[in-house]
């Protein structure tokens, strides 16, 4: 059971002679004797192919979408922080019955992000940024600022994995974000948490999935067949 799959962003080579660490982790897990994997919201779906045995992919989207509908007010718009997260953003939008917007960005350096355009209508709306993980919060801070400049009334963020490394806490504190919601797929030290961050539990999702596995029942039915990355 691997709630957060480490090295998931290293699923392919981006530089010469760079390792594909996500594959190495999969090989080590296999050598250790695991014959079935349960994990949640992989950064890249192709990681499932790194394993020779079955991989049950879980998602926190229904849980977080339910939180959004209960706690965030106003005309909602789901915002993808880049083109790569559009599929995830669409899942949120479909659950909630709201429109989506997309941010076009470029990366001037490692763990840096510059938003160039907001594609879609956000003026006067409650914008909710969604992503699979928050690491240094560079993208999050730049995106929230761009949305406010585009006329959004309020900006929130939801992500499955809260890593909050490096300057993440300071960036979240200084950003116009009203609240950031993550799950407890990995432990977050108290000193890394901004007062804006709320952590919700995914324990029931894993408990129900493990029960389905032991009963030889369908895991995908727990998510309405909508659990693939």
CSV table of C-alpha atoms in Angstrom, one decimal:
chain,number,residue,atom,x,y,z
A,1,UNK,CA,0.0,0.0,0.0
A,2,UNK,CA,1.7,3.2,-1.2
A,3,UNK,CA,-0.4,6.3,-0.7
A,4,UNK,CA,2.3,8.6,-2.2
A,5,UNK,CA,4.6,7.1,-4.8
A,6,UNK,CA,8.0,8.7,-4.4
A,7,UNK,CA,10.0,9.7,-7.5
A,8,UNK,CA,6.8,9.7,-9.5
A,9,UNK,CA,7.9,12.8,-11.4
A,10,UNK,CA,10.9,11.0,-12.7
A,11,UNK,CA,8.9,8.8,-15.0
A,12,UNK,CA,11.0,9.6,-18.1
A,13,UNK,CA,14.3,11.1,-19.1
A,14,UNK,CA,14.5,14.9,-19.4
A,15,UNK,CA,18.3,15.1,-19.6
A,16,UNK,CA,21.0,12.9,-21.0
A,17,UNK,CA,22.1,10.0,-18.7
A,18,UNK,CA,19.3,10.9,-16.2
A,19,UNK,CA,17.8,7.8,-14.5
A,20,UNK,CA,14.2,6.9,-14.7
A,21,UNK,CA,13.9,6.7,-10.9
A,22,UNK,CA,10.2,5.8,-10.9
A,23,UNK,CA,11.0,2.6,-12.7
A,24,UNK,CA,13.9,1.8,-10.2
A,25,UNK,CA,11.5,2.2,-7.3
A,26,UNK,CA,9.0,-0.2,-9.0
A,27,UNK,CA,11.8,-2.8,-9.6
A,28,UNK,CA,12.9,-2.5,-5.9
A,29,UNK,CA,9.3,-3.1,-4.7
A,30,UNK,CA,9.0,-6.1,-7.0
A,31,UNK,CA,12.3,-7.6,-5.7
A,32,UNK,CA,11.1,-7.0,-2.1
A,33,UNK,CA,8.3,-9.5,-2.9
A,34,UNK,CA,5.2,-7.3,-3.5
A,35,UNK,CA,2.8,-8.9,-6.0
A,36,UNK,CA,0.0,-6.2,-5.9
A,37,UNK,CA,0.2,-2.4,-5.5
A,38,UNK,CA,-2.3,0.0,-4.2
A,39,UNK,CA,-1.4,3.7,-4.8
A,40,UNK,CA,-3.2,7.0,-5.2
A,41,UNK,CA,-3.1,9.7,-7.9
A,42,UNK,CA,0.1,8.9,-9.7
A,43,UNK,CA,1.8,11.9,-11.3
A,44,UNK,CA,2.0,9.9,-14.5
A,45,UNK,CA,-0.3,7.1,-15.5
A,46,UNK,CA,2.5,5.2,-17.3
A,47,UNK,CA,4.1,4.3,-14.0
A,48,UNK,CA,1.5,1.5,-13.7
A,49,UNK,CA,3.3,-0.2,-16.6
A,50,UNK,CA,6.5,-0.3,-14.6
A,51,UNK,CA,5.0,-3.1,-12.5
A,52,UNK,CA,4.6,-6.7,-13.8
A,53,UNK,CA,1.7,-7.4,-11.3
A,54,UNK,CA,-1.7,-5.7,-10.8
A,55,UNK,CA,-1.8,-2.0,-9.8
A,56,UNK,CA,-4.9,-0.6,-8.2
A,57,UNK,CA,-5.0,3.1,-8.8
A,58,UNK,CA,-7.0,5.1,-6.3
A,59,UNK,CA,-8.0,8.7,-6.6
A,60,UNK,CA,-8.9,11.4,-4.1
A,61,UNK,CA,-10.8,13.5,-6.6
A,62,UNK,CA,-14.3,12.5,-5.4
A,63,UNK,CA,-13.3,13.2,-1.8
A,64,UNK,CA,-11.8,16.6,-2.6
A,65,UNK,CA,-14.7,17.5,-5.0
A,66,UNK,CA,-17.1,16.8,-2.2
A,67,UNK,CA,-15.1,19.1,0.1
A,68,UNK,CA,-15.2,21.8,-2.5
A,69,UNK,CA,-19.0,21.6,-2.9
A,70,UNK,CA,-19.5,21.8,0.9
A,71,UNK,CA,-17.1,24.5,1.8
A,72,UNK,CA,-16.4,26.9,-1.2
A,73,UNK,CA,-19.1,29.4,-2.1
A,74,UNK,CA,-19.9,31.5,-5.2
A,75,UNK,CA,-19.7,30.7,-8.9
A,76,UNK,CA,-17.0,28.0,-9.0
A,77,UNK,CA,-14.5,27.5,-11.8
A,78,UNK,CA,-12.0,24.6,-11.7
A,79,UNK,CA,-8.5,25.7,-12.8
A,80,UNK,CA,-5.8,23.5,-14.3
A,81,UNK,CA,-2.3,24.9,-13.5
A,82,UNK,CA,-1.0,23.7,-16.8
A,83,UNK,CA,-2.0,21.6,-19.9
A,84,UNK,CA,-0.8,18.4,-18.2
A,85,UNK,CA,-3.4,18.6,-15.5
A,86,UNK,CA,-6.4,19.3,-17.7
A,87,UNK,CA,-7.7,15.7,-17.5
A,88,UNK,CA,-7.7,15.9,-13.7
A,89,UNK,CA,-9.4,19.3,-13.8
A,90,UNK,CA,-12.1,17.9,-16.0
A,91,UNK,CA,-12.8,15.2,-13.5
A,92,UNK,CA,-13.4,17.8,-10.8
A,93,UNK,CA,-15.5,19.9,-13.1
A,94,UNK,CA,-17.6,16.9,-14.1
A,95,UNK,CA,-18.2,16.0,-10.4
A,96,UNK,CA,-19.2,19.5,-9.6
A,97,UNK,CA,-21.0,20.5,-12.8
A,98,UNK,CA,-18.9,23.7,-13.2
A,99,UNK,CA,-16.6,25.1,-16.0
A,100,UNK,CA,-12.9,24.8,-16.2
A,101,UNK,CA,-10.1,27.3,-17.0
A,102,UNK,CA,-6.4,26.5,-18.0
A,103,UNK,CA,-3.2,28.4,-17.1
A,104,UNK,CA,-0.6,28.6,-19.8
A,105,UNK,CA,2.8,28.8,-18.1
A,106,UNK,CA,6.5,28.4,-18.7
A,107,UNK,CA,9.3,27.3,-16.4
A,108,UNK,CA,12.3,29.7,-16.4
A,109,UNK,CA,14.1,27.5,-13.9
A,110,UNK,CA,13.8,24.4,-11.8
A,111,UNK,CA,10.8,24.6,-9.4
A,112,UNK,CA,9.9,28.0,-10.9
A,113,UNK,CA,6.8,28.9,-12.9
A,114,UNK,CA,5.7,31.9,-14.8
A,115,UNK,CA,2.0,32.2,-15.9
A,116,UNK,CA,1.6,33.7,-19.3
A,117,UNK,CA,-2.1,33.4,-20.0
A,118,UNK,CA,-5.4,32.4,-18.4
A,119,UNK,CA,-7.5,30.5,-20.8
A,120,UNK,CA,-11.2,30.6,-19.8
A,121,UNK,CA,-13.5,32.9,-17.8
A,122,UNK,CA,-12.6,33.5,-14.1
A,123,UNK,CA,-13.7,37.1,-13.6
A,124,UNK,CA,-15.9,37.5,-10.5
A,125,UNK,CA,-15.7,33.7,-9.9
A,126,UNK,CA,-14.4,31.5,-7.1
A,127,UNK,CA,-11.4,29.8,-8.7
A,128,UNK,CA,-10.2,26.4,-7.4
A,129,UNK,CA,-6.7,25.3,-8.6
A,130,UNK,CA,-6.4,21.5,-8.7
A,131,UNK,CA,-3.2,19.4,-9.0
A,132,UNK,CA,-1.9,16.0,-8.0
A,133,UNK,CA,0.8,17.4,-5.7
A,134,UNK,CA,2.1,20.6,-4.1
A,135,UNK,CA,5.9,20.6,-3.7
A,136,UNK,CA,7.6,24.0,-3.4
A,137,UNK,CA,4.4,25.8,-4.2
A,138,UNK,CA,6.0,27.9,-6.9
A,139,UNK,CA,3.3,27.1,-9.5
A,140,UNK,CA,0.6,27.5,-6.9
A,141,UNK,CA,1.7,31.0,-5.8
A,142,UNK,CA,2.2,32.2,-9.4
A,143,UNK,CA,-1.1,30.7,-10.5
A,144,UNK,CA,-3.1,32.2,-7.7
A,145,UNK,CA,-1.6,35.7,-8.4
A,146,UNK,CA,-2.4,35.4,-12.1
A,147,UNK,CA,-6.0,34.4,-11.3
A,148,UNK,CA,-6.5,37.4,-9.0
A,149,UNK,CA,-5.1,39.7,-11.7
A,150,UNK,CA,-7.5,38.1,-14.2
A,151,UNK,CA,-10.4,39.2,-11.9
A,152,UNK,CA,-11.2,36.1,-9.8
A,153,UNK,CA,-13.1,36.9,-6.6
A,154,UNK,CA,-11.3,34.3,-4.5
A,155,UNK,CA,-8.7,31.6,-5.1
A,156,UNK,CA,-8.4,28.2,-3.4
A,157,UNK,CA,-6.3,25.1,-4.1
A,158,UNK,CA,-6.8,21.4,-3.8
A,159,UNK,CA,-4.2,18.6,-4.2
A,160,UNK,CA,-3.9,15.0,-3.3
A,161,UNK,CA,-0.2,15.1,-2.1
A,162,UNK,CA,1.1,17.9,0.1
A,163,UNK,CA,4.9,17.8,0.1
A,164,UNK,CA,5.6,21.4,1.0
A,165,UNK,CA,9.3,21.4,0.6
A,166,UNK,CA,11.7,24.3,0.6
A,167,UNK,CA,10.0,27.7,0.5
A,168,UNK,CA,6.5,26.3,0.2
A,169,UNK,CA,5.2,27.6,3.5
A,170,UNK,CA,6.4,31.1,2.9
A,171,UNK,CA,5.0,31.1,-0.7
A,172,UNK,CA,1.6,29.9,0.4
A,173,UNK,CA,1.5,32.5,3.3
A,174,UNK,CA,2.5,35.3,0.9
A,175,UNK,CA,0.1,34.3,-1.9
A,176,UNK,CA,-3.6,35.5,-2.3
A,177,UNK,CA,-4.8,31.9,-1.7
A,178,UNK,CA,-7.6,31.7,0.8
A,179,UNK,CA,-7.2,28.0,1.6
A,180,UNK,CA,-5.2,25.0,0.5
A,181,UNK,CA,-6.7,21.6,0.9
A,182,UNK,CA,-4.5,18.4,0.7
A,183,UNK,CA,-4.8,14.8,1.9
A,184,UNK,CA,-2.7,12.8,4.4
A,185,UNK,CA,-1.0,10.5,1.8
A,186,UNK,CA,2.3,11.4,3.4
A,187,UNK,CA,3.1,12.9,6.8
A,188,UNK,CA,3.7,16.7,6.7
A,189,UNK,CA,5.8,18.2,9.5
A,190,UNK,CA,4.0,20.9,11.5
A,191,UNK,CA,6.7,23.4,10.8
A,192,UNK,CA,6.1,23.1,7.0
A,193,UNK,CA,2.3,23.8,7.3
A,194,UNK,CA,1.0,27.3,6.5
A,195,UNK,CA,-2.1,28.4,8.6
A,196,UNK,CA,-3.9,28.3,5.2
A,197,UNK,CA,-3.5,24.6,4.8
A,198,UNK,CA,-6.1,22.0,5.8
A,199,UNK,CA,-5.3,18.3,5.7
A,200,UNK,CA,-8.2,15.7,5.2
A,201,UNK,CA,-7.9,12.0,5.6
A,202,UNK,CA,-8.0,9.4,2.8
A,203,UNK,CA,-8.0,6.4,5.3
A,204,UNK,CA,-11.6,5.4,4.4
A,205,UNK,CA,-10.7,5.2,0.7
A,206,UNK,CA,-7.8,2.8,1.3
A,207,UNK,CA,-9.9,0.8,3.8
A,208,UNK,CA,-12.7,0.3,1.4
A,209,UNK,CA,-10.2,-0.6,-1.4
A,210,UNK,CA,-8.4,-3.1,0.7
A,211,UNK,CA,-11.7,-4.7,1.7
A,212,UNK,CA,-12.7,-4.9,-2.0
A,213,UNK,CA,-9.4,-6.6,-2.8
A,214,UNK,CA,-9.8,-9.2,0.0
A,215,UNK,CA,-13.5,-9.8,-1.1
A,216,UNK,CA,-12.3,-10.2,-4.8
A,217,UNK,CA,-14.6,-7.3,-5.7
A,218,UNK,CA,-14.1,-4.6,-8.3
A,219,UNK,CA,-11.9,-1.7,-7.1
A,220,UNK,CA,-12.8,0.6,-10.0
A,221,UNK,CA,-16.5,0.4,-9.1
A,222,UNK,CA,-15.7,2.2,-5.9
A,223,UNK,CA,-14.9,5.2,-8.0
A,224,UNK,CA,-17.6,4.7,-10.7
A,225,UNK,CA,-14.9,3.5,-13.1
A,226,UNK,CA,-13.3,7.0,-13.0
A,227,UNK,CA,-10.1,6.2,-11.1
A,228,UNK,CA,-7.5,6.1,-13.8
A,229,UNK,CA,-4.9,9.0,-14.1
